[in-house]
Structures are given as C-alpha cells and as structure tokens.
mmCIF file of C-alpha atoms and ligand atoms in Angstrom:
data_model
loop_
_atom_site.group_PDB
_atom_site.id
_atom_site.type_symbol
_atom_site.label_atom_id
_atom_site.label_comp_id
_atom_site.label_asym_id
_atom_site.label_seq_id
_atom_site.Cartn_x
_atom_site.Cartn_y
_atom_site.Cartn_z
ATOM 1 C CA UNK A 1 117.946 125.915 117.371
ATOM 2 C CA UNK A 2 117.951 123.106 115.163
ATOM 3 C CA UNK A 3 114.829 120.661 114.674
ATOM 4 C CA UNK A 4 114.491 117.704 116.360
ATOM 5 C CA UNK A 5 113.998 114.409 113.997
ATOM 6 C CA UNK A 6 110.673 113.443 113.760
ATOM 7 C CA UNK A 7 110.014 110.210 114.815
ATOM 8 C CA UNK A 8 107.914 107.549 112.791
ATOM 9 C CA UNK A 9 105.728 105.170 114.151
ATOM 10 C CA UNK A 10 104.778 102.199 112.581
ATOM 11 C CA UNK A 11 101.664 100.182 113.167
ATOM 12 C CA UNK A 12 101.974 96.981 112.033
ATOM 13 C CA UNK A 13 98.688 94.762 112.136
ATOM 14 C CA UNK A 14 95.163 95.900 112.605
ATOM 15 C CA UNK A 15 93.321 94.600 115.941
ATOM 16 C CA UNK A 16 90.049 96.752 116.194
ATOM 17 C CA UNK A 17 88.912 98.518 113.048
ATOM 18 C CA UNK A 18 91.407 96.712 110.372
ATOM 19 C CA UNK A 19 91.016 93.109 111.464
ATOM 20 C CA UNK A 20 92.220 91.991 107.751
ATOM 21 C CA UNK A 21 90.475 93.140 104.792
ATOM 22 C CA UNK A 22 93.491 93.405 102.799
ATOM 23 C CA UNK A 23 95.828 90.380 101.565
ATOM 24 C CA UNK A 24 98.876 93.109 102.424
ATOM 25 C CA UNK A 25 98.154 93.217 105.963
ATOM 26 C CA UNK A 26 100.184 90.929 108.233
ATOM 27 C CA UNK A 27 98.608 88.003 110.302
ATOM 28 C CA UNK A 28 100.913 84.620 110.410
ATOM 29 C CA UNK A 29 103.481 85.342 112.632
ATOM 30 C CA UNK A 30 106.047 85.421 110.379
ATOM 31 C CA UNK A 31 104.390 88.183 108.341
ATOM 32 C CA UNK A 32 104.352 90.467 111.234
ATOM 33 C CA UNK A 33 107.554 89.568 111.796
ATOM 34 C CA UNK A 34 109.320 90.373 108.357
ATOM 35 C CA UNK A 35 106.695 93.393 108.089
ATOM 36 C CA UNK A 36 107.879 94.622 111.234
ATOM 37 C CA UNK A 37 111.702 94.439 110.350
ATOM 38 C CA UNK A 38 110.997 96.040 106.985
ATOM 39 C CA UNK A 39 108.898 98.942 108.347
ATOM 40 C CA UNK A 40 112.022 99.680 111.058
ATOM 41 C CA UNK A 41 114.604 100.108 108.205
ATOM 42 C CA UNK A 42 112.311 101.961 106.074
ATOM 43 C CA UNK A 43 112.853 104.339 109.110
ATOM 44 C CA UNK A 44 110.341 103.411 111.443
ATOM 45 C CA UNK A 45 111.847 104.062 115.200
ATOM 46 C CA UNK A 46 109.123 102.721 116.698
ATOM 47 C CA UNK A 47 107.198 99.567 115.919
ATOM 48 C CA UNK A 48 103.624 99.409 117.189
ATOM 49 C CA UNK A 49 102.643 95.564 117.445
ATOM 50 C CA UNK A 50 99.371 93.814 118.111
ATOM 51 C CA UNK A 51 99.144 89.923 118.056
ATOM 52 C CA UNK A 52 97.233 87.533 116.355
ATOM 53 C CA UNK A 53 95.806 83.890 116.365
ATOM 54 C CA UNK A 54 98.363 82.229 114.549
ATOM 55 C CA UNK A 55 96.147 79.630 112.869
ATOM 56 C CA UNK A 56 92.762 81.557 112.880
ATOM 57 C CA UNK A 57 94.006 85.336 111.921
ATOM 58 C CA UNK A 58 91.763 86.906 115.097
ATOM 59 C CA UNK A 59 93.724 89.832 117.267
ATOM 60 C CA UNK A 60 94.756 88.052 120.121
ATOM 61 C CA UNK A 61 95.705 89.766 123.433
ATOM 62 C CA UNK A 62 97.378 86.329 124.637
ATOM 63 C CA UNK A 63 101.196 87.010 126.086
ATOM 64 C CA UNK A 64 101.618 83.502 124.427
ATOM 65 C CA UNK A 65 101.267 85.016 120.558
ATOM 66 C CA UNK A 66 103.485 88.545 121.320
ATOM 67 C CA UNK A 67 105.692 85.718 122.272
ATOM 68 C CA UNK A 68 105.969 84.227 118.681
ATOM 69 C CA UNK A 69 106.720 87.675 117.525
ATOM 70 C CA UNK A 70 108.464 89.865 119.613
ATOM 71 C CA UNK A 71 111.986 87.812 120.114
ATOM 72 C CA UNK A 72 112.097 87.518 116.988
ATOM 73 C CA UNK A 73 111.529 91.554 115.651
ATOM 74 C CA UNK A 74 113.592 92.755 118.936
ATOM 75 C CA UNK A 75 116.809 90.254 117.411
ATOM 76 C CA UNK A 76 116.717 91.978 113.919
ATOM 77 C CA UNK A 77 115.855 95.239 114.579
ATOM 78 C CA UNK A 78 117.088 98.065 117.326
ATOM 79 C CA UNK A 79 113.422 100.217 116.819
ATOM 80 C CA UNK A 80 111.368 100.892 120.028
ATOM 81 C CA UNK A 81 109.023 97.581 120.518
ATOM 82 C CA UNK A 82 105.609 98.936 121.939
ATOM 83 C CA UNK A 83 103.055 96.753 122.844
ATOM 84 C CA UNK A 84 99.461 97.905 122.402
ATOM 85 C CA UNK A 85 97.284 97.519 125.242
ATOM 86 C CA UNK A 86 93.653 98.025 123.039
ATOM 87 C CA UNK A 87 93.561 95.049 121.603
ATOM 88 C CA UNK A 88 90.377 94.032 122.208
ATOM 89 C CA UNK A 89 87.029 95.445 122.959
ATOM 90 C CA UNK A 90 85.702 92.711 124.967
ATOM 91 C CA UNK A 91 88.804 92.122 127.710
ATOM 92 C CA UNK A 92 88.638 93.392 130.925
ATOM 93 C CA UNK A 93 92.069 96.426 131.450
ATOM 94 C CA UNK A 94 94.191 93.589 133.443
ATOM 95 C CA UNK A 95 93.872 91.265 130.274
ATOM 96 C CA UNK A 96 94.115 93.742 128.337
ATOM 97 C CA UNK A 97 97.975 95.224 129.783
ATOM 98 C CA UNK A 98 98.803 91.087 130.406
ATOM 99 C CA UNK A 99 101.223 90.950 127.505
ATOM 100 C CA UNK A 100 103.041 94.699 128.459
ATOM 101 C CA UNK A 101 103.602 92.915 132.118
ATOM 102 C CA UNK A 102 104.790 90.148 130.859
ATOM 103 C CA UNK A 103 107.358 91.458 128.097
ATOM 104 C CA UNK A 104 108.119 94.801 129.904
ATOM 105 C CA UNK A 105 108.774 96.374 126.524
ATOM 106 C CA UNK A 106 109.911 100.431 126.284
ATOM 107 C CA UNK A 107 106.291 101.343 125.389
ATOM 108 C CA UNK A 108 103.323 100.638 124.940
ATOM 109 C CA UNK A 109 99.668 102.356 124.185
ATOM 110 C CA UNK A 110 97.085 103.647 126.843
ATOM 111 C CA UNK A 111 93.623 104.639 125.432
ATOM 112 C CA UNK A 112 92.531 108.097 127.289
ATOM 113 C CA UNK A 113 89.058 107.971 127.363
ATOM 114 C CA UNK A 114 85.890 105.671 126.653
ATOM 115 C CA UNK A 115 84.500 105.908 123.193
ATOM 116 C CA UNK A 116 81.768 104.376 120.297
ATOM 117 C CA UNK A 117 84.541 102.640 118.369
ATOM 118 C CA UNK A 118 82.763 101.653 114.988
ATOM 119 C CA UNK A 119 84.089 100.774 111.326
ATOM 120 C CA UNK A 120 80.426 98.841 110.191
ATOM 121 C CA UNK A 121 80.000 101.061 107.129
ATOM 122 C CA UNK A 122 83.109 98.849 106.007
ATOM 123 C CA UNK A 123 81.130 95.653 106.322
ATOM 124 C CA UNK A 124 79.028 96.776 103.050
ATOM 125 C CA UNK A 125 82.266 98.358 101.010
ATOM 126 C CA UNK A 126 84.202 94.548 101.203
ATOM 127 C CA UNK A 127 83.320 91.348 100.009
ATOM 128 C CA UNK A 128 87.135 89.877 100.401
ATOM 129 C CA UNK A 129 86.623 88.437 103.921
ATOM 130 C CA UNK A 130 89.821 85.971 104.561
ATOM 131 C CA UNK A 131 88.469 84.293 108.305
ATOM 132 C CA UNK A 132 84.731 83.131 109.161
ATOM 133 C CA UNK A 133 84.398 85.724 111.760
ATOM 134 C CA UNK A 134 85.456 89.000 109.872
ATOM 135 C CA UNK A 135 82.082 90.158 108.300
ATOM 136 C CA UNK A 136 79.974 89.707 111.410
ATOM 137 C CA UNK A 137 83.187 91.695 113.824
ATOM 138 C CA UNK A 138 83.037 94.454 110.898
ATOM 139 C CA UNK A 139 79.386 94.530 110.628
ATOM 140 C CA UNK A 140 78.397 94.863 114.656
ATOM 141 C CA UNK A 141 80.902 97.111 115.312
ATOM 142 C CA UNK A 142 77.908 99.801 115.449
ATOM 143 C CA UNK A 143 77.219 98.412 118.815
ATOM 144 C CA UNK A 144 80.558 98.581 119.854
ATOM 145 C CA UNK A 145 82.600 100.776 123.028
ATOM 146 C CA UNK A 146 85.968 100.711 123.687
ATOM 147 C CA UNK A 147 85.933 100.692 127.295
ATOM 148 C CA UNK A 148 88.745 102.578 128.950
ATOM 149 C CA UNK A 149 87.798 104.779 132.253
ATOM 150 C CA UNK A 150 89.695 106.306 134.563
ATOM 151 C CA UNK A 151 89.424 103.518 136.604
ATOM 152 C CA UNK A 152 90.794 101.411 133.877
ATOM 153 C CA UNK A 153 93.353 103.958 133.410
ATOM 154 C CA UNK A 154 94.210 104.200 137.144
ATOM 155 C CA UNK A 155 94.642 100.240 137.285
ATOM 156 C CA UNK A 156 96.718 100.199 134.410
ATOM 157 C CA UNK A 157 99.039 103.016 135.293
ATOM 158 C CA UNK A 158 99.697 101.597 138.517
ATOM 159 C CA UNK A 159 100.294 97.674 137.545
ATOM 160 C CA UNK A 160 102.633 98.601 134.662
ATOM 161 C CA UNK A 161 104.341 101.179 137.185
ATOM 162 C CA UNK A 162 107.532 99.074 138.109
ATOM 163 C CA UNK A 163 108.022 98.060 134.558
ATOM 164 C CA UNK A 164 108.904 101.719 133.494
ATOM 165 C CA UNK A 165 107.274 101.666 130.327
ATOM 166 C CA UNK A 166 106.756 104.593 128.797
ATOM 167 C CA UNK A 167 102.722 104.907 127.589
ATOM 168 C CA UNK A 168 101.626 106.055 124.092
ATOM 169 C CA UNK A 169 98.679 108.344 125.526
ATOM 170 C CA UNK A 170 95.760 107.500 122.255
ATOM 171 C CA UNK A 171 93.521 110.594 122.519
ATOM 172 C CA UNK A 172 90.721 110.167 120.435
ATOM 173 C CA UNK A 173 89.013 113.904 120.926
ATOM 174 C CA UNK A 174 89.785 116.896 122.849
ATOM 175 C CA UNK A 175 88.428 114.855 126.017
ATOM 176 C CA UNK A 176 90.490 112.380 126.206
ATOM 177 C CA UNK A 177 93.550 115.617 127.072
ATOM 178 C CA UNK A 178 91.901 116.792 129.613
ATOM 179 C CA UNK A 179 91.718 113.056 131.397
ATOM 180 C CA UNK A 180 95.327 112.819 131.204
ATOM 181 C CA UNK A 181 95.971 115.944 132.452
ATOM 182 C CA UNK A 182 93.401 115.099 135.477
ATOM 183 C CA UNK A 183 95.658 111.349 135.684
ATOM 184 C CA UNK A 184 99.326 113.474 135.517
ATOM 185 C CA UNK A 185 97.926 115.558 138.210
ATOM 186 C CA UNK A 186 97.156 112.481 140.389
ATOM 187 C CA UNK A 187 100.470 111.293 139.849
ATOM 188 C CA UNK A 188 99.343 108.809 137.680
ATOM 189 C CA UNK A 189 102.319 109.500 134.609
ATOM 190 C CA UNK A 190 105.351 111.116 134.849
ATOM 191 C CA UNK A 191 106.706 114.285 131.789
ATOM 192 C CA UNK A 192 107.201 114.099 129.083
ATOM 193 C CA UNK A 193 103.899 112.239 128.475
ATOM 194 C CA UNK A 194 104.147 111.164 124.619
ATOM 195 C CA UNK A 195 100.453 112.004 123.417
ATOM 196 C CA UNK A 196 99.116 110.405 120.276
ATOM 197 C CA UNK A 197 96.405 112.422 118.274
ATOM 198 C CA UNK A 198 94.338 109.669 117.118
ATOM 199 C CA UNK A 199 91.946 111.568 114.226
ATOM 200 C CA UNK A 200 89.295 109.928 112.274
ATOM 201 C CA UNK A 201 88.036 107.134 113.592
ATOM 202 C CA UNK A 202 84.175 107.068 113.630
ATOM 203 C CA UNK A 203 83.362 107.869 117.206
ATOM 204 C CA UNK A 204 86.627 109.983 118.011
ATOM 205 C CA UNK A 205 87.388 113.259 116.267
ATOM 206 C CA UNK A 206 86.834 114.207 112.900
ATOM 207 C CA UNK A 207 90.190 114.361 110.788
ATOM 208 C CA UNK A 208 90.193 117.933 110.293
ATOM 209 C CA UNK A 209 93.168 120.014 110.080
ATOM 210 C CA UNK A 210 90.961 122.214 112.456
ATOM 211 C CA UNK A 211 91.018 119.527 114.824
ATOM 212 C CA UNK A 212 94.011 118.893 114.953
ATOM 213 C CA UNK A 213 95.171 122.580 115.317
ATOM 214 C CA UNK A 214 92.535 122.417 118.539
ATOM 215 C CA UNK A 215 94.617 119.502 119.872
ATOM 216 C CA UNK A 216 97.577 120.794 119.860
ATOM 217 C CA UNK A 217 96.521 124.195 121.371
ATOM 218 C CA UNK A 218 94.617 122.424 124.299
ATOM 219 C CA UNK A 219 98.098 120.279 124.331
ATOM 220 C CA UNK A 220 99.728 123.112 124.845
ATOM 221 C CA UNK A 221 97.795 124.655 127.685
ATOM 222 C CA UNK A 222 97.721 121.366 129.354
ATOM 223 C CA UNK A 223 101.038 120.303 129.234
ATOM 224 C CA UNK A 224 103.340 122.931 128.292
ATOM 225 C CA UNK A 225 106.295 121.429 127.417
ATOM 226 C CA UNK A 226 106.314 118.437 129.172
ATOM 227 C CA UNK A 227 105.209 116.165 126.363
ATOM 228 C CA UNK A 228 105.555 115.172 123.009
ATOM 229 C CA UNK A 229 103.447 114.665 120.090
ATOM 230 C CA UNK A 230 102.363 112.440 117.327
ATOM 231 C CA UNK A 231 99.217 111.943 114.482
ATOM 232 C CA UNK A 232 97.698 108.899 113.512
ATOM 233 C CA UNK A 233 95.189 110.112 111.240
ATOM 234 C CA UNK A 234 93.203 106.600 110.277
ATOM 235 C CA UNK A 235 92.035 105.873 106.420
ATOM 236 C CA UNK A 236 92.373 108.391 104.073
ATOM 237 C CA UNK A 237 93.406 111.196 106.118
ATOM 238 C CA UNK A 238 96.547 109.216 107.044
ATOM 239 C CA UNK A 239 99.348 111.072 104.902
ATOM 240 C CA UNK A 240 97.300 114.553 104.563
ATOM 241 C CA UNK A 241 97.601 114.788 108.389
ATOM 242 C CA UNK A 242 101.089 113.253 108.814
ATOM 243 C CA UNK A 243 102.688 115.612 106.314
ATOM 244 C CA UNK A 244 100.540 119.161 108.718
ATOM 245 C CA UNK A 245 101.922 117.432 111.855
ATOM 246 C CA UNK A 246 105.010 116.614 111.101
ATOM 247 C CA UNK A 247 105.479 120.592 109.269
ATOM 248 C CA UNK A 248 103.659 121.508 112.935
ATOM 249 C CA UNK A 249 106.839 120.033 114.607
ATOM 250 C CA UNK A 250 105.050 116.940 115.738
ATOM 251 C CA UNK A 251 105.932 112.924 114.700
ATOM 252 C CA UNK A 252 103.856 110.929 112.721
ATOM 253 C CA UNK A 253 102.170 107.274 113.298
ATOM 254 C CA UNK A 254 101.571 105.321 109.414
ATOM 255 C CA UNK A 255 101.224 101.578 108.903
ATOM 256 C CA UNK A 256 98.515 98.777 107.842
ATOM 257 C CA UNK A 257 96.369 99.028 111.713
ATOM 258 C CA UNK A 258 95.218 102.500 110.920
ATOM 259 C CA UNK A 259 95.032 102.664 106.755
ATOM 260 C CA UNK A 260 95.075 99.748 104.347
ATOM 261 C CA UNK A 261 96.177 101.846 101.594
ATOM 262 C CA UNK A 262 98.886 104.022 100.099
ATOM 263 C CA UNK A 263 96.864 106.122 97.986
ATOM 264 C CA UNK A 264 93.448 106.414 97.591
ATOM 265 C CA UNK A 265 91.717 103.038 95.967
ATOM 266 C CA UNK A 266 94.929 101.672 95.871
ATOM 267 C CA UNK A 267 95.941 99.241 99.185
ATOM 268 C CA UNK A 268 99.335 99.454 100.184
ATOM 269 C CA UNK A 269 101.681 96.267 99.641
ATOM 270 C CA UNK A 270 103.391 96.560 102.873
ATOM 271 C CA UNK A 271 103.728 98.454 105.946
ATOM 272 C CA UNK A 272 107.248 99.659 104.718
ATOM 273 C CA UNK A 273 105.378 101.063 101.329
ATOM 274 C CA UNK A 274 103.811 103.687 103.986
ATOM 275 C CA UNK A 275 106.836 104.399 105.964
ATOM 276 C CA UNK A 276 108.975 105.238 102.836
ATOM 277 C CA UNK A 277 105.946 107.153 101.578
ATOM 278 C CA UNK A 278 105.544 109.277 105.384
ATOM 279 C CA UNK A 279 109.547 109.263 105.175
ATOM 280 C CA UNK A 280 109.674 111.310 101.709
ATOM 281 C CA UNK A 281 107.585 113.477 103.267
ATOM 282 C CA UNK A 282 108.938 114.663 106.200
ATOM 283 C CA UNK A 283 112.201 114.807 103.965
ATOM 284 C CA UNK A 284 110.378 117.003 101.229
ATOM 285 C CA UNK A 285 110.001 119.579 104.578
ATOM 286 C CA UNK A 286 113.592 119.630 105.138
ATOM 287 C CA UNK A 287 113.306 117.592 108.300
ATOM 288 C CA UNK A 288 115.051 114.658 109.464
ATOM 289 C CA UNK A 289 113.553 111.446 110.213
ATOM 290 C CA UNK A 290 114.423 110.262 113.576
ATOM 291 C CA UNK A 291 116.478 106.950 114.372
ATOM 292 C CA UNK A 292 115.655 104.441 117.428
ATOM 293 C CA UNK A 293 118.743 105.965 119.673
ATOM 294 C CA UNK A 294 117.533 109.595 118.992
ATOM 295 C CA UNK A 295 113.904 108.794 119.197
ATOM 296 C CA UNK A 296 114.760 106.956 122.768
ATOM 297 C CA UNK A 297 116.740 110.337 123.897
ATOM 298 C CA UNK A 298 112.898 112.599 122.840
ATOM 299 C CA UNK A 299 110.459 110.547 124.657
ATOM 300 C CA UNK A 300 113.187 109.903 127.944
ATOM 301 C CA UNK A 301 112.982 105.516 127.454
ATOM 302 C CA UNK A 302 114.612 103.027 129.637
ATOM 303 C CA UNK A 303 116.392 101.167 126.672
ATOM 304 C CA UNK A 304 115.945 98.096 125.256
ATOM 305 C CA UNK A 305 118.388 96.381 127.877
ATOM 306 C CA UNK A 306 115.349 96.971 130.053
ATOM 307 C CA UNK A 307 112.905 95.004 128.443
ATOM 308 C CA UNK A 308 111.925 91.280 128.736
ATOM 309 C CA UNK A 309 112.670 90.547 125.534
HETATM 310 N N1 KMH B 401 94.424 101.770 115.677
HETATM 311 C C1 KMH B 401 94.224 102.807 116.632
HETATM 312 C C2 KMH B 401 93.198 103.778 116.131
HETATM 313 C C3 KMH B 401 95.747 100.475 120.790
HETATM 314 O O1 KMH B 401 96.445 99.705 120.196
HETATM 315 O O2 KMH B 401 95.851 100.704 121.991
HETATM 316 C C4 KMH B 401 93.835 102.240 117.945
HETATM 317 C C5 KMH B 401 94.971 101.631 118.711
HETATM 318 C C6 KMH B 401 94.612 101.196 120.080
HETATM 319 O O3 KMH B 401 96.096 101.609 118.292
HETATM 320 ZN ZN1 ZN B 402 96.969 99.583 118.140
#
C-alpha cells in the first residue's frame, strides 16, 4: 500500500521559549503574515500561529491580534490555520482557548500535561535582546510551569466542543499519552487524535531517538490506529528528529517557535528556509510531502468553510 504524504507543520513565531532572540523571527504583524504565506508554499500544510503585541513584540493571547493576522494568511494561502492555545504561562485555560472560540479555526494545540517549562540557560548565551522585557522573561523562566491539568484539559475540550476543531495533542513525555488516553476514554476527544511528540524542551523529554522510539510504542498501545503522529523536536534536535520520524512514517513540525536556526550556529532567515530544508528531506526518503487538501483528508478536518475566518 502506498505511503501516505507526510504532512509539514510550520510554526511560525515563538510565544514561550523563543520570544525573539533572532532578527529572522516574525513579530509585526505583517512579518507573520508574509512568513506564514511563504512557509505554506514552501509546503507547509499546516500553519501553526501564535500572536503578538503589535507595537511591543510580547506573545499576546488577545483574539484582537490573531485578528490582524489570520484574515489576512487564510486569503493567501489554503494551509490548515491552527491556533495555539499555550500561549502564555500566566493565563488562566479560558483565556488561554479565547482566540480558538472566537476564530473557530480547523485546529488548534492542546498541551497534555503540566510541566517545568524553562529556556533560562538562554538568558546567558544572548546579548541581542530586541524588547525591554526579553532578558528578564528568558532569565526567570527557571521558575516557570506551564499549567495544563486535566481540569484545564476537561474545560477546554468541552468549550471548544461545538466549534469542531480538531486539537494538536503537545505531549511533552511519555505522561502526557497516558492523560489523553485517560481524556479519550472519558469522551473527552474523538479518533483519530493527531498527537504531537514535543522532544527537547528542558522540562519535557530528552530528544533522544530512544525517546522517541518509546513514544511511539506507548502510542501504539494506547491508541492503535486511531491517531496520527508528528515530531517537533525543539533547538538542535529539530531536523535530526524530523528526518527518524518522518522515515518512522510519522509528519514533522519545523519553523522559528521551536528552533531559531537552520544549521547549527547559523539562525535561519525565515521560516520557509526550514520548511524547504524538512521538505528535501522527506523527499531524499522517497516520500511525498503532503498538501493542505490531503493533509485535511489524514487528520478527518471540517474544512476551512468551517472556520470564522
Ligand atoms: N513551542 C512548543 C514547544 C502551544 O502553542 O500550545 C510549545 C507550543 C505550545 O507550541
Ligand atoms: Zn505554539
């Protein structure tokens, strides 16, 4: 049977652990914007967007600034528009899903478990800061969680019900599996659940190939074949771990939010630099890179008609 495409996701701007830190990484509106477009006909299907303060740079969870992005990505580009629903550390869950309610996009993220959520060894590699606030957010990050229990997940799940949005599942360690597992058998999300390996981030699980083997086994026995699979491997272990998942028969998640760079010590230049790099590589493995349509058809969406956008 043949192989289905593998679909790319594309993370455009960084909220928690990339807040700039790189002149490449998108912040004005119309940065994300153009960013966005370019990652989608590099060959990203699906476009993974935070928001920012337009003047001061800060993520922003406020349905007002997706607004001065999102109308304009959906008109110039057909990829899947998912909205994250992380993007802060201090909100409480129903500010946090306030701009998926109010846009009703195809997807959008759901963080499976509560975790430390640090990057503060970064605070003494940079000296670039771009905004007043970035050294102090980078350095106290040590003292950071990133709140999401199954309460959170619960309230979440059920406010965002009627909207039909299908939920990027972040797993951050072996954990975070079994909680949606425990939330599917509540009733909580309906197959195929689209699961996103998130490796490497300093209070999740280490980016090992190991690991990521151990995922996908405890996946398996979980889930059997009612989901579907992707890798965000953050930093360095971005395009090591894309290139294992994607030979593993699983899709891959690249852009700015989860690595600044292309190769290492050298940043990227855009978010499209990363897709064409990810893209080469799936192609190098004989596989096919998946378009919006097809990628809609694997993870079972409502279509863009069904959005608010
Ligand atoms: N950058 C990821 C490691 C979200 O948007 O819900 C975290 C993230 C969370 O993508
Ligand atoms: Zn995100």
């Amino acid at each position: 049977m043949a192989k289905p495409p593998t679909i790319i996701t594309c993370a455009i701007t960084g909220a928690i652990h990339t807040p700039t830190m790189s002149d490449h990484l998108p912040w004005r509106p119309e940065d994300i914007i153009e960013q966005a477009v370019a990652a989608a006909e590099a060959g990203a299907a699906i476009l993974h967007l935070h928001a920012r303060h337009p003047q001061t740079g800060a993520p922003s969870i406020d349905p007002a600034h997706f607004g001065l992005i999102l109308p304009a990505i959906a008109a110039r580009t057909d990829a899947i528009i998912n909205i994250s629903t992380g993007g802060s550390l201090k909100a409480t869950i129903d500010e946090r899903i306030g701009p998926a309610a109010a846009y009703s996009p195809e997807m959008c993220s759901l963080n499976m478990g509560s975790i430390n959520f640090s990057f503060h060894p970064l605070a003494r590699r940079y000296n670039n800061w771009q905004h007043d606030w970035e050294r102090d957010y980078v350095a106290n990050s040590d003292a950071n969680i990133f709140r999401n229990t199954f309460r959170d997940i619960e309230e979440a799940a059920k406010a965002l019900a009627p909207h039909r949005i299908r939920f990027e599942h972040e797993c951050y360690d072996v954990g975070h599996l079994y909680n949606l597992k425990f939330c599917m058998d509540q009733g909580l999300f309906e197959a195929p659940v689209f699961l996103q390996f998130v490796m490497g981030i300093l209070g999740g699980i280490g980016a090992d190939i190991e690991n990521l083997i151990t995922m996908k086994a405890a996946a398996d026995r979980l889930f059997g074949d009612s989901y579907r699979w992707s890798i965000l491997g953050a930093g360095n272990a971005q395009m090591r771990l894309a290139a294992v998942a994607a030979a593993m028969g699983g899709n891959v998640r690249v852009g700015l939010e989860d690595s600044l760079f292309i190769a290492p010590r050298q940043l990227a230049l855009s978010n499209a630099d990363q897709v064409q790099k990810v893209r080469q590589l799936i192609e190098a493995l004989d596989l096919k890179v998946a378009r919006p349509d097809q990628a809609r058809e694997i993870l079972v969406l409502k279509g863009r008609g069904a959005t608010g956008f």
